[in-house]
mmCIF file with all atom_site columns, C-alpha atoms in Angstrom:
data_model
loop_
_atom_site.group_PDB
_atom_site.id
_atom_site.type_symbol
_atom_site.label_atom_id
_atom_site.label_alt_id
_atom_site.label_comp_id
_atom_site.label_asym_id
_atom_site.label_entity_id
_atom_site.label_seq_id
_atom_site.pdbx_PDB_ins_code
_atom_site.Cartn_x
_atom_site.Cartn_y
_atom_site.Cartn_z
_atom_site.occupancy
_atom_site.B_iso_or_equiv
_atom_site.pdbx_formal_charge
_atom_site.auth_seq_id
_atom_site.auth_comp_id
_atom_site.auth_asym_id
_atom_site.auth_atom_id
_atom_site.pdbx_PDB_model_num
ATOM 1   C CA . UNK A 1 1   ? 114.350 80.050  117.667 1.00 0.00 ? 7   UNK A CA 1
ATOM 2   C CA . UNK A 1 2   ? 115.409 83.684  117.638 1.00 0.00 ? 8   UNK A CA 1
ATOM 3   C CA . UNK A 1 3   ? 116.420 84.773  114.135 1.00 0.00 ? 9   UNK A CA 1
ATOM 4   C CA . UNK A 1 4   ? 118.569 87.787  115.028 1.00 0.00 ? 10  UNK A CA 1
ATOM 5   C CA . UNK A 1 5   ? 119.761 87.996  118.608 1.00 0.00 ? 11  UNK A CA 1
ATOM 6   C CA . UNK A 1 6   ? 121.778 90.606  120.474 1.00 0.00 ? 12  UNK A CA 1
ATOM 7   C CA . UNK A 1 7   ? 123.556 90.655  123.810 1.00 0.00 ? 13  UNK A CA 1
ATOM 8   C CA . UNK A 1 8   ? 123.335 92.345  126.161 1.00 0.00 ? 14  UNK A CA 1
ATOM 9   C CA . UNK A 1 9   ? 119.816 93.775  126.104 1.00 0.00 ? 15  UNK A CA 1
ATOM 10  C CA . UNK A 1 10  ? 120.797 96.600  128.439 1.00 0.00 ? 16  UNK A CA 1
ATOM 11  C CA . UNK A 1 11  ? 124.211 98.147  128.995 1.00 0.00 ? 17  UNK A CA 1
ATOM 12  C CA . UNK A 1 12  ? 124.935 100.902 131.501 1.00 0.00 ? 18  UNK A CA 1
ATOM 13  C CA . UNK A 1 13  ? 128.463 102.234 131.698 1.00 0.00 ? 19  UNK A CA 1
ATOM 14  C CA . UNK A 1 14  ? 130.585 105.266 132.521 1.00 0.00 ? 20  UNK A CA 1
ATOM 15  C CA . UNK A 1 15  ? 132.015 107.770 130.072 1.00 0.00 ? 21  UNK A CA 1
ATOM 16  C CA . UNK A 1 16  ? 135.408 106.773 128.771 1.00 0.00 ? 22  UNK A CA 1
ATOM 17  C CA . UNK A 1 17  ? 134.849 103.033 129.084 1.00 0.00 ? 23  UNK A CA 1
ATOM 18  C CA . UNK A 1 18  ? 135.100 100.524 126.238 1.00 0.00 ? 24  UNK A CA 1
ATOM 19  C CA . UNK A 1 19  ? 132.212 98.143  125.619 1.00 0.00 ? 25  UNK A CA 1
ATOM 20  C CA . UNK A 1 20  ? 131.053 95.569  123.072 1.00 0.00 ? 26  UNK A CA 1
ATOM 21  C CA . UNK A 1 21  ? 127.667 94.477  121.789 1.00 0.00 ? 27  UNK A CA 1
ATOM 22  C CA . UNK A 1 22  ? 127.273 91.099  120.128 1.00 0.00 ? 28  UNK A CA 1
ATOM 23  C CA . UNK A 1 23  ? 124.929 90.072  117.333 1.00 0.00 ? 29  UNK A CA 1
ATOM 24  C CA . UNK A 1 24  ? 124.183 86.663  115.891 1.00 0.00 ? 30  UNK A CA 1
ATOM 25  C CA . UNK A 1 25  ? 121.798 85.577  113.161 1.00 0.00 ? 31  UNK A CA 1
ATOM 26  C CA . UNK A 1 26  ? 120.739 82.007  112.405 1.00 0.00 ? 32  UNK A CA 1
ATOM 27  C CA . UNK A 1 27  ? 119.002 82.811  109.114 1.00 0.00 ? 33  UNK A CA 1
ATOM 28  C CA . UNK A 1 28  ? 121.938 81.930  106.894 1.00 0.00 ? 34  UNK A CA 1
ATOM 29  C CA . UNK A 1 29  ? 122.091 85.517  105.644 1.00 0.00 ? 35  UNK A CA 1
ATOM 30  C CA . UNK A 1 30  ? 125.183 86.982  104.016 1.00 0.00 ? 36  UNK A CA 1
ATOM 31  C CA . UNK A 1 31  ? 124.713 90.606  105.037 1.00 0.00 ? 37  UNK A CA 1
ATOM 32  C CA . UNK A 1 32  ? 124.528 92.143  108.497 1.00 0.00 ? 38  UNK A CA 1
ATOM 33  C CA . UNK A 1 33  ? 124.018 95.691  109.734 1.00 0.00 ? 39  UNK A CA 1
ATOM 34  C CA . UNK A 1 34  ? 124.235 97.926  112.746 1.00 0.00 ? 40  UNK A CA 1
ATOM 35  C CA . UNK A 1 35  ? 121.700 100.720 113.245 1.00 0.00 ? 41  UNK A CA 1
ATOM 36  C CA . UNK A 1 36  ? 121.511 103.415 115.931 1.00 0.00 ? 42  UNK A CA 1
ATOM 37  C CA . UNK A 1 37  ? 118.217 104.792 117.226 1.00 0.00 ? 43  UNK A CA 1
ATOM 38  C CA . UNK A 1 38  ? 118.635 107.965 119.222 1.00 0.00 ? 44  UNK A CA 1
ATOM 39  C CA . UNK A 1 39  ? 116.358 109.565 121.793 1.00 0.00 ? 45  UNK A CA 1
ATOM 40  C CA . UNK A 1 40  ? 114.315 111.211 119.046 1.00 0.00 ? 46  UNK A CA 1
ATOM 41  C CA . UNK A 1 41  ? 113.635 107.741 117.631 1.00 0.00 ? 47  UNK A CA 1
ATOM 42  C CA . UNK A 1 42  ? 115.466 108.311 114.343 1.00 0.00 ? 48  UNK A CA 1
ATOM 43  C CA . UNK A 1 43  ? 116.844 105.023 113.086 1.00 0.00 ? 49  UNK A CA 1
ATOM 44  C CA . UNK A 1 44  ? 120.114 105.394 111.173 1.00 0.00 ? 50  UNK A CA 1
ATOM 45  C CA . UNK A 1 45  ? 122.371 102.877 109.466 1.00 0.00 ? 51  UNK A CA 1
ATOM 46  C CA . UNK A 1 46  ? 125.901 102.728 110.856 1.00 0.00 ? 52  UNK A CA 1
ATOM 47  C CA . UNK A 1 47  ? 127.622 99.787  109.190 1.00 0.00 ? 53  UNK A CA 1
ATOM 48  C CA . UNK A 1 48  ? 126.940 96.984  106.785 1.00 0.00 ? 54  UNK A CA 1
ATOM 49  C CA . UNK A 1 49  ? 128.977 93.813  106.344 1.00 0.00 ? 55  UNK A CA 1
ATOM 50  C CA . UNK A 1 50  ? 128.614 91.364  103.500 1.00 0.00 ? 56  UNK A CA 1
ATOM 51  C CA . UNK A 1 51  ? 130.144 87.944  104.051 1.00 0.00 ? 57  UNK A CA 1
ATOM 52  C CA . UNK A 1 52  ? 132.478 89.283  106.742 1.00 0.00 ? 58  UNK A CA 1
ATOM 53  C CA . UNK A 1 53  ? 133.596 92.286  104.695 1.00 0.00 ? 59  UNK A CA 1
ATOM 54  C CA . UNK A 1 54  ? 132.696 95.898  105.426 1.00 0.00 ? 60  UNK A CA 1
ATOM 55  C CA . UNK A 1 55  ? 130.629 97.394  102.616 1.00 0.00 ? 61  UNK A CA 1
ATOM 56  C CA . UNK A 1 56  ? 129.125 100.468 104.249 1.00 0.00 ? 62  UNK A CA 1
ATOM 57  C CA . UNK A 1 57  ? 130.392 102.869 106.913 1.00 0.00 ? 63  UNK A CA 1
ATOM 58  C CA . UNK A 1 58  ? 127.975 105.731 107.253 1.00 0.00 ? 64  UNK A CA 1
ATOM 59  C CA . UNK A 1 59  ? 130.348 108.351 108.643 1.00 0.00 ? 65  UNK A CA 1
ATOM 60  C CA . UNK A 1 60  ? 130.612 106.751 112.029 1.00 0.00 ? 66  UNK A CA 1
ATOM 61  C CA . UNK A 1 61  ? 133.417 107.877 114.403 1.00 0.00 ? 67  UNK A CA 1
ATOM 62  C CA . UNK A 1 62  ? 136.510 105.706 114.559 1.00 0.00 ? 68  UNK A CA 1
ATOM 63  C CA . UNK A 1 63  ? 135.646 104.856 118.163 1.00 0.00 ? 69  UNK A CA 1
ATOM 64  C CA . UNK A 1 64  ? 133.126 102.424 116.717 1.00 0.00 ? 70  UNK A CA 1
ATOM 65  C CA . UNK A 1 65  ? 134.711 99.298  115.298 1.00 0.00 ? 71  UNK A CA 1
ATOM 66  C CA . UNK A 1 66  ? 132.565 96.473  113.973 1.00 0.00 ? 72  UNK A CA 1
ATOM 67  C CA . UNK A 1 67  ? 134.017 92.995  113.729 1.00 0.00 ? 73  UNK A CA 1
ATOM 68  C CA . UNK A 1 68  ? 132.633 90.032  111.866 1.00 0.00 ? 74  UNK A CA 1
ATOM 69  C CA . UNK A 1 69  ? 134.351 86.762  112.853 1.00 0.00 ? 75  UNK A CA 1
ATOM 70  C CA . UNK A 1 70  ? 132.049 84.857  110.507 1.00 0.00 ? 76  UNK A CA 1
ATOM 71  C CA . UNK A 1 71  ? 129.029 85.732  108.456 1.00 0.00 ? 77  UNK A CA 1
ATOM 72  C CA . UNK A 1 72  ? 126.618 84.772  111.247 1.00 0.00 ? 78  UNK A CA 1
ATOM 73  C CA . UNK A 1 73  ? 128.119 87.246  113.707 1.00 0.00 ? 79  UNK A CA 1
ATOM 74  C CA . UNK A 1 74  ? 128.652 90.993  113.702 1.00 0.00 ? 80  UNK A CA 1
ATOM 75  C CA . UNK A 1 75  ? 129.926 92.545  116.901 1.00 0.00 ? 81  UNK A CA 1
ATOM 76  C CA . UNK A 1 76  ? 130.202 96.242  117.674 1.00 0.00 ? 82  UNK A CA 1
ATOM 77  C CA . UNK A 1 77  ? 133.020 97.509  119.860 1.00 0.00 ? 83  UNK A CA 1
ATOM 78  C CA . UNK A 1 78  ? 132.906 101.073 121.113 1.00 0.00 ? 84  UNK A CA 1
ATOM 79  C CA . UNK A 1 79  ? 135.954 102.791 122.588 1.00 0.00 ? 85  UNK A CA 1
ATOM 80  C CA . UNK A 1 80  ? 136.003 105.809 124.897 1.00 0.00 ? 86  UNK A CA 1
ATOM 81  C CA . UNK A 1 81  ? 132.249 105.981 125.295 1.00 0.00 ? 87  UNK A CA 1
ATOM 82  C CA . UNK A 1 82  ? 130.640 109.420 125.259 1.00 0.00 ? 88  UNK A CA 1
ATOM 83  C CA . UNK A 1 83  ? 127.299 110.666 126.553 1.00 0.00 ? 89  UNK A CA 1
ATOM 84  C CA . UNK A 1 84  ? 126.062 111.031 122.973 1.00 0.00 ? 90  UNK A CA 1
ATOM 85  C CA . UNK A 1 85  ? 126.544 107.334 122.378 1.00 0.00 ? 91  UNK A CA 1
ATOM 86  C CA . UNK A 1 86  ? 123.534 106.639 124.569 1.00 0.00 ? 92  UNK A CA 1
ATOM 87  C CA . UNK A 1 87  ? 120.962 105.071 122.252 1.00 0.00 ? 93  UNK A CA 1
ATOM 88  C CA . UNK A 1 88  ? 119.384 101.810 121.247 1.00 0.00 ? 94  UNK A CA 1
ATOM 89  C CA . UNK A 1 89  ? 121.560 99.827  118.851 1.00 0.00 ? 95  UNK A CA 1
ATOM 90  C CA . UNK A 1 90  ? 119.905 97.381  116.489 1.00 0.00 ? 96  UNK A CA 1
ATOM 91  C CA . UNK A 1 91  ? 121.520 94.616  114.546 1.00 0.00 ? 97  UNK A CA 1
ATOM 92  C CA . UNK A 1 92  ? 119.881 93.417  111.327 1.00 0.00 ? 98  UNK A CA 1
ATOM 93  C CA . UNK A 1 93  ? 120.555 90.907  108.591 1.00 0.00 ? 99  UNK A CA 1
ATOM 94  C CA . UNK A 1 94  ? 119.456 90.205  105.043 1.00 0.00 ? 100 UNK A CA 1
ATOM 95  C CA . UNK A 1 95  ? 120.026 87.319  102.677 1.00 0.00 ? 101 UNK A CA 1
ATOM 96  C CA . UNK A 1 96  ? 121.878 89.543  100.248 1.00 0.00 ? 102 UNK A CA 1
ATOM 97  C CA . UNK A 1 97  ? 122.687 93.248  100.478 1.00 0.00 ? 103 UNK A CA 1
ATOM 98  C CA . UNK A 1 98  ? 119.626 94.233  98.466  1.00 0.00 ? 104 UNK A CA 1
ATOM 99  C CA . UNK A 1 99  ? 117.124 91.986  100.263 1.00 0.00 ? 105 UNK A CA 1
ATOM 100 C CA . UNK A 1 100 ? 114.646 92.519  103.088 1.00 0.00 ? 106 UNK A CA 1
ATOM 101 C CA . UNK A 1 101 ? 116.304 93.267  106.411 1.00 0.00 ? 107 UNK A CA 1
ATOM 102 C CA . UNK A 1 102 ? 115.338 91.512  109.633 1.00 0.00 ? 108 UNK A CA 1
ATOM 103 C CA . UNK A 1 103 ? 116.111 93.209  112.920 1.00 0.00 ? 109 UNK A CA 1
ATOM 104 C CA . UNK A 1 104 ? 117.248 92.061  116.330 1.00 0.00 ? 110 UNK A CA 1
ATOM 105 C CA . UNK A 1 105 ? 115.601 93.141  119.612 1.00 0.00 ? 111 UNK A CA 1
ATOM 106 C CA . UNK A 1 106 ? 118.049 95.962  120.283 1.00 0.00 ? 112 UNK A CA 1
ATOM 107 C CA . UNK A 1 107 ? 120.605 96.859  122.940 1.00 0.00 ? 113 UNK A CA 1
ATOM 108 C CA . UNK A 1 108 ? 119.872 99.894  125.053 1.00 0.00 ? 114 UNK A CA 1
ATOM 109 C CA . UNK A 1 109 ? 123.175 101.604 125.863 1.00 0.00 ? 115 UNK A CA 1
ATOM 110 C CA . UNK A 1 110 ? 123.253 104.235 128.586 1.00 0.00 ? 116 UNK A CA 1
ATOM 111 C CA . UNK A 1 111 ? 126.444 106.217 129.145 1.00 0.00 ? 117 UNK A CA 1
ATOM 112 C CA . UNK A 1 112 ? 126.625 108.038 132.463 1.00 0.00 ? 118 UNK A CA 1
ATOM 113 C CA . UNK B 2 1   ? 116.225 106.652 97.958  1.00 0.00 ? 7   UNK B CA 1
ATOM 114 C CA . UNK B 2 2   ? 113.001 108.579 97.406  1.00 0.00 ? 8   UNK B CA 1
ATOM 115 C CA . UNK B 2 3   ? 111.538 110.376 100.367 1.00 0.00 ? 9   UNK B CA 1
ATOM 116 C CA . UNK B 2 4   ? 108.255 109.379 101.909 1.00 0.00 ? 10  UNK B CA 1
ATOM 117 C CA . UNK B 2 5   ? 105.626 111.378 103.757 1.00 0.00 ? 11  UNK B CA 1
ATOM 118 C CA . UNK B 2 6   ? 103.413 109.860 106.423 1.00 0.00 ? 12  UNK B CA 1
ATOM 119 C CA . UNK B 2 7   ? 100.988 111.367 108.942 1.00 0.00 ? 13  UNK B CA 1
ATOM 120 C CA . UNK B 2 8   ? 102.659 111.515 112.351 1.00 0.00 ? 14  UNK B CA 1
ATOM 121 C CA . UNK B 2 9   ? 99.853  109.724 114.155 1.00 0.00 ? 15  UNK B CA 1
ATOM 122 C CA . UNK B 2 10  ? 96.560  107.886 113.706 1.00 0.00 ? 16  UNK B CA 1
ATOM 123 C CA . UNK B 2 11  ? 93.964  106.206 115.898 1.00 0.00 ? 17  UNK B CA 1
ATOM 124 C CA . UNK B 2 12  ? 91.995  103.102 115.033 1.00 0.00 ? 18  UNK B CA 1
ATOM 125 C CA . UNK B 2 13  ? 89.283  101.268 116.929 1.00 0.00 ? 19  UNK B CA 1
ATOM 126 C CA . UNK B 2 14  ? 90.066  97.694  117.849 1.00 0.00 ? 20  UNK B CA 1
ATOM 127 C CA . UNK B 2 15  ? 88.609  95.256  115.321 1.00 0.00 ? 21  UNK B CA 1
ATOM 128 C CA . UNK B 2 16  ? 88.347  97.865  112.588 1.00 0.00 ? 22  UNK B CA 1
ATOM 129 C CA . UNK B 2 17  ? 90.597  98.168  109.578 1.00 0.00 ? 23  UNK B CA 1
ATOM 130 C CA . UNK B 2 18  ? 93.590  100.456 109.965 1.00 0.00 ? 24  UNK B CA 1
ATOM 131 C CA . UNK B 2 19  ? 94.526  102.270 106.766 1.00 0.00 ? 25  UNK B CA 1
ATOM 132 C CA . UNK B 2 20  ? 97.947  103.896 106.883 1.00 0.00 ? 26  UNK B CA 1
ATOM 133 C CA . UNK B 2 21  ? 98.785  106.210 103.970 1.00 0.00 ? 27  UNK B CA 1
ATOM 134 C CA . UNK B 2 22  ? 102.178 107.010 102.519 1.00 0.00 ? 28  UNK B CA 1
ATOM 135 C CA . UNK B 2 23  ? 103.168 109.480 99.819  1.00 0.00 ? 29  UNK B CA 1
ATOM 136 C CA . UNK B 2 24  ? 106.230 108.781 97.695  1.00 0.00 ? 30  UNK B CA 1
ATOM 137 C CA . UNK B 2 25  ? 105.766 111.115 94.755  1.00 0.00 ? 31  UNK B CA 1
ATOM 138 C CA . UNK B 2 26  ? 109.416 110.938 93.618  1.00 0.00 ? 32  UNK B CA 1
ATOM 139 C CA . UNK B 2 27  ? 109.613 107.156 93.554  1.00 0.00 ? 33  UNK B CA 1
ATOM 140 C CA . UNK B 2 28  ? 111.682 105.710 90.709  1.00 0.00 ? 34  UNK B CA 1
ATOM 141 C CA . UNK B 2 29  ? 110.621 102.882 88.460  1.00 0.00 ? 35  UNK B CA 1
ATOM 142 C CA . UNK B 2 30  ? 112.920 100.355 90.112  1.00 0.00 ? 36  UNK B CA 1
ATOM 143 C CA . UNK B 2 31  ? 112.048 101.277 93.698  1.00 0.00 ? 37  UNK B CA 1
ATOM 144 C CA . UNK B 2 32  ? 109.877 99.101  95.891  1.00 0.00 ? 38  UNK B CA 1
ATOM 145 C CA . UNK B 2 33  ? 107.602 100.261 98.687  1.00 0.00 ? 39  UNK B CA 1
ATOM 146 C CA . UNK B 2 34  ? 108.425 98.611  101.996 1.00 0.00 ? 40  UNK B CA 1
ATOM 147 C CA . UNK B 2 35  ? 106.584 98.724  105.289 1.00 0.00 ? 41  UNK B CA 1
ATOM 148 C CA . UNK B 2 36  ? 108.074 98.027  108.699 1.00 0.00 ? 42  UNK B CA 1
ATOM 149 C CA . UNK B 2 37  ? 106.673 98.584  112.149 1.00 0.00 ? 43  UNK B CA 1
ATOM 150 C CA . UNK B 2 38  ? 108.301 99.100  115.505 1.00 0.00 ? 44  UNK B CA 1
ATOM 151 C CA . UNK B 2 39  ? 106.410 98.093  118.589 1.00 0.00 ? 45  UNK B CA 1
ATOM 152 C CA . UNK B 2 40  ? 107.589 99.964  121.660 1.00 0.00 ? 46  UNK B CA 1
ATOM 153 C CA . UNK B 2 41  ? 111.185 99.128  122.602 1.00 0.00 ? 47  UNK B CA 1
ATOM 154 C CA . UNK B 2 42  ? 111.436 96.318  120.051 1.00 0.00 ? 48  UNK B CA 1
ATOM 155 C CA . UNK B 2 43  ? 113.353 96.009  116.792 1.00 0.00 ? 49  UNK B CA 1
ATOM 156 C CA . UNK B 2 44  ? 111.665 97.031  113.531 1.00 0.00 ? 50  UNK B CA 1
ATOM 157 C CA . UNK B 2 45  ? 109.548 94.228  112.100 1.00 0.00 ? 51  UNK B CA 1
ATOM 158 C CA . UNK B 2 46  ? 109.164 93.669  108.375 1.00 0.00 ? 52  UNK B CA 1
ATOM 159 C CA . UNK B 2 47  ? 105.527 93.696  107.255 1.00 0.00 ? 53  UNK B CA 1
ATOM 160 C CA . UNK B 2 48  ? 105.244 93.713  103.471 1.00 0.00 ? 54  UNK B CA 1
ATOM 161 C CA . UNK B 2 49  ? 106.659 95.175  100.283 1.00 0.00 ? 55  UNK B CA 1
ATOM 162 C CA . UNK B 2 50  ? 105.554 95.669  96.680  1.00 0.00 ? 56  UNK B CA 1
ATOM 163 C CA . UNK B 2 51  ? 106.518 97.218  93.370  1.00 0.00 ? 57  UNK B CA 1
ATOM 164 C CA . UNK B 2 52  ? 103.306 98.106  91.578  1.00 0.00 ? 58  UNK B CA 1
ATOM 165 C CA . UNK B 2 53  ? 100.790 95.350  92.158  1.00 0.00 ? 59  UNK B CA 1
ATOM 166 C CA . UNK B 2 54  ? 98.760  95.106  95.327  1.00 0.00 ? 60  UNK B CA 1
ATOM 167 C CA . UNK B 2 55  ? 100.192 92.635  97.792  1.00 0.00 ? 61  UNK B CA 1
ATOM 168 C CA . UNK B 2 56  ? 98.723  90.669  100.686 1.00 0.00 ? 62  UNK B CA 1
ATOM 169 C CA . UNK B 2 57  ? 100.254 88.462  103.328 1.00 0.00 ? 63  UNK B CA 1
ATOM 170 C CA . UNK B 2 58  ? 99.225  87.141  106.707 1.00 0.00 ? 64  UNK B CA 1
ATOM 171 C CA . UNK B 2 59  ? 99.936  90.468  108.369 1.00 0.00 ? 65  UNK B CA 1
ATOM 172 C CA . UNK B 2 60  ? 98.588  93.111  106.008 1.00 0.00 ? 66  UNK B CA 1
ATOM 173 C CA . UNK B 2 61  ? 97.657  94.287  102.532 1.00 0.00 ? 67  UNK B CA 1
ATOM 174 C CA . UNK B 2 62  ? 99.529  96.861  100.510 1.00 0.00 ? 68  UNK B CA 1
ATOM 175 C CA . UNK B 2 63  ? 97.652  98.951  97.979  1.00 0.00 ? 69  UNK B CA 1
ATOM 176 C CA . UNK B 2 64  ? 99.816  100.955 95.552  1.00 0.00 ? 70  UNK B CA 1
ATOM 177 C CA . UNK B 2 65  ? 98.211  103.550 93.291  1.00 0.00 ? 71  UNK B CA 1
ATOM 178 C CA . UNK B 2 66  ? 98.530  103.135 89.562  1.00 0.00 ? 72  UNK B CA 1
ATOM 179 C CA . UNK B 2 67  ? 100.956 106.063 89.283  1.00 0.00 ? 73  UNK B CA 1
ATOM 180 C CA . UNK B 2 68  ? 102.902 104.607 92.267  1.00 0.00 ? 74  UNK B CA 1
ATOM 181 C CA . UNK B 2 69  ? 103.082 107.982 93.947  1.00 0.00 ? 75  UNK B CA 1
ATOM 182 C CA . UNK B 2 70  ? 101.279 106.785 97.044  1.00 0.00 ? 76  UNK B CA 1
ATOM 183 C CA . UNK B 2 71  ? 100.352 103.621 98.871  1.00 0.00 ? 77  UNK B CA 1
ATOM 184 C CA . UNK B 2 72  ? 98.230  102.419 101.764 1.00 0.00 ? 78  UNK B CA 1
ATOM 185 C CA . UNK B 2 73  ? 99.011  99.737  104.288 1.00 0.00 ? 79  UNK B CA 1
ATOM 186 C CA . UNK B 2 74  ? 95.872  98.003  105.507 1.00 0.00 ? 80  UNK B CA 1
ATOM 187 C CA . UNK B 2 75  ? 95.648  96.042  108.733 1.00 0.00 ? 81  UNK B CA 1
ATOM 188 C CA . UNK B 2 76  ? 92.261  94.392  108.206 1.00 0.00 ? 82  UNK B CA 1
ATOM 189 C CA . UNK B 2 77  ? 91.282  93.846  111.854 1.00 0.00 ? 83  UNK B CA 1
ATOM 190 C CA . UNK B 2 78  ? 93.462  95.924  114.123 1.00 0.00 ? 84  UNK B CA 1
ATOM 191 C CA . UNK B 2 79  ? 94.237  94.595  117.588 1.00 0.00 ? 85  UNK B CA 1
ATOM 192 C CA . UNK B 2 80  ? 95.825  96.290  120.581 1.00 0.00 ? 86  UNK B CA 1
ATOM 193 C CA . UNK B 2 81  ? 99.065  94.501  119.690 1.00 0.00 ? 87  UNK B CA 1
ATOM 194 C CA . UNK B 2 82  ? 99.173  96.439  116.422 1.00 0.00 ? 88  UNK B CA 1
ATOM 195 C CA . UNK B 2 83  ? 99.865  99.661  118.324 1.00 0.00 ? 89  UNK B CA 1
ATOM 196 C CA . UNK B 2 84  ? 103.250 100.684 116.950 1.00 0.00 ? 90  UNK B CA 1
ATOM 197 C CA . UNK B 2 85  ? 105.144 103.141 114.763 1.00 0.00 ? 91  UNK B CA 1
ATOM 198 C CA . UNK B 2 86  ? 104.734 102.199 111.098 1.00 0.00 ? 92  UNK B CA 1
ATOM 199 C CA . UNK B 2 87  ? 107.452 103.139 108.631 1.00 0.00 ? 93  UNK B CA 1
ATOM 200 C CA . UNK B 2 88  ? 106.998 103.431 104.885 1.00 0.00 ? 94  UNK B CA 1
ATOM 201 C CA . UNK B 2 89  ? 110.258 103.156 102.970 1.00 0.00 ? 95  UNK B CA 1
ATOM 202 C CA . UNK B 2 90  ? 111.127 103.131 99.300  1.00 0.00 ? 96  UNK B CA 1
ATOM 203 C CA . UNK B 2 91  ? 114.233 101.400 98.087  1.00 0.00 ? 97  UNK B CA 1
ATOM 204 C CA . UNK B 2 92  ? 115.554 99.803  94.963  1.00 0.00 ? 98  UNK B CA 1
ATOM 205 C CA . UNK B 2 93  ? 116.261 96.082  94.878  1.00 0.00 ? 99  UNK B CA 1
ATOM 206 C CA . UNK B 2 94  ? 119.065 94.452  93.012  1.00 0.00 ? 100 UNK B CA 1
ATOM 207 C CA . UNK B 2 95  ? 122.426 95.897  92.159  1.00 0.00 ? 101 UNK B CA 1
ATOM 208 C CA . UNK B 2 96  ? 123.906 95.370  95.591  1.00 0.00 ? 102 UNK B CA 1
ATOM 209 C CA . UNK B 2 97  ? 123.539 97.422  98.750  1.00 0.00 ? 103 UNK B CA 1
ATOM 210 C CA . UNK B 2 98  ? 120.809 100.026 98.849  1.00 0.00 ? 104 UNK B CA 1
ATOM 211 C CA . UNK B 2 99  ? 120.614 102.305 101.848 1.00 0.00 ? 105 UNK B CA 1
ATOM 212 C CA . UNK B 2 100 ? 117.429 101.870 103.851 1.00 0.00 ? 106 UNK B CA 1
ATOM 213 C CA . UNK B 2 101 ? 116.327 105.230 105.226 1.00 0.00 ? 107 UNK B CA 1
ATOM 214 C CA . UNK B 2 102 ? 113.760 105.245 107.990 1.00 0.00 ? 108 UNK B CA 1
ATOM 215 C CA . UNK B 2 103 ? 111.696 108.413 108.337 1.00 0.00 ? 109 UNK B CA 1
ATOM 216 C CA . UNK B 2 104 ? 109.609 109.408 111.335 1.00 0.00 ? 110 UNK B CA 1
ATOM 217 C CA . UNK B 2 105 ? 106.762 107.030 110.545 1.00 0.00 ? 111 UNK B CA 1
ATOM 218 C CA . UNK B 2 106 ? 103.127 106.990 111.702 1.00 0.00 ? 112 UNK B CA 1
ATOM 219 C CA . UNK B 2 107 ? 102.353 106.232 115.297 1.00 0.00 ? 113 UNK B CA 1
ATOM 220 C CA . UNK B 2 108 ? 99.244  104.035 115.217 1.00 0.00 ? 114 UNK B CA 1
ATOM 221 C CA . UNK B 2 109 ? 97.254  103.828 118.417 1.00 0.00 ? 115 UNK B CA 1
ATOM 222 C CA . UNK B 2 110 ? 94.651  101.051 118.490 1.00 0.00 ? 116 UNK B CA 1
ATOM 223 C CA . UNK B 2 111 ? 91.906  101.963 120.905 1.00 0.00 ? 117 UNK B CA 1
ATOM 224 C CA . UNK B 2 112 ? 89.839  99.378  122.824 1.00 0.00 ? 118 UNK B CA 1
#
């Protein structure tokens, strides 16, 4: 069974569109994260949710809005997509906020 | 979080031990050393972590110097599937959320 899963794996869209990426973890963890890995391969934290509540927003534009319907899911909605949003987005989870993080397979977003 | 320094790339012959160094000279007393790896196009994979004692699991061994200013990740018998970017990270545990900062890592190439 996949521990942290993301859908879709690939997403190609036009500038200005709105899109969502979904993440689910079946590890029973309380904390979930979104990371962005750009073309230079730098991996940066975007958001962290603990038990459905936002605990970290690392200076991410308001066009990005995470939503956590329950503690097993953390979705990322992006409005008005821009070329610079093209990247691989990784979801991760940890038992508690200070514990080891486990990552999903990533979603490659391409904005044309 | 303390910064880490890793060589940008290393080669290792298949079947030999791969020794990946990491310097973390400004590490604090409550900070752990973590290792992750990222195989091409996949999500980062947790390998091992330690505080001051040497650690071993089914994937690797972690050797931390007595002054804790550096560490070495050892893959005892490298295989082609170990080709990946290896990240050394230091972070505190406990006390809630601690930002995990990924650097540029070491690109390990295992050669047949």
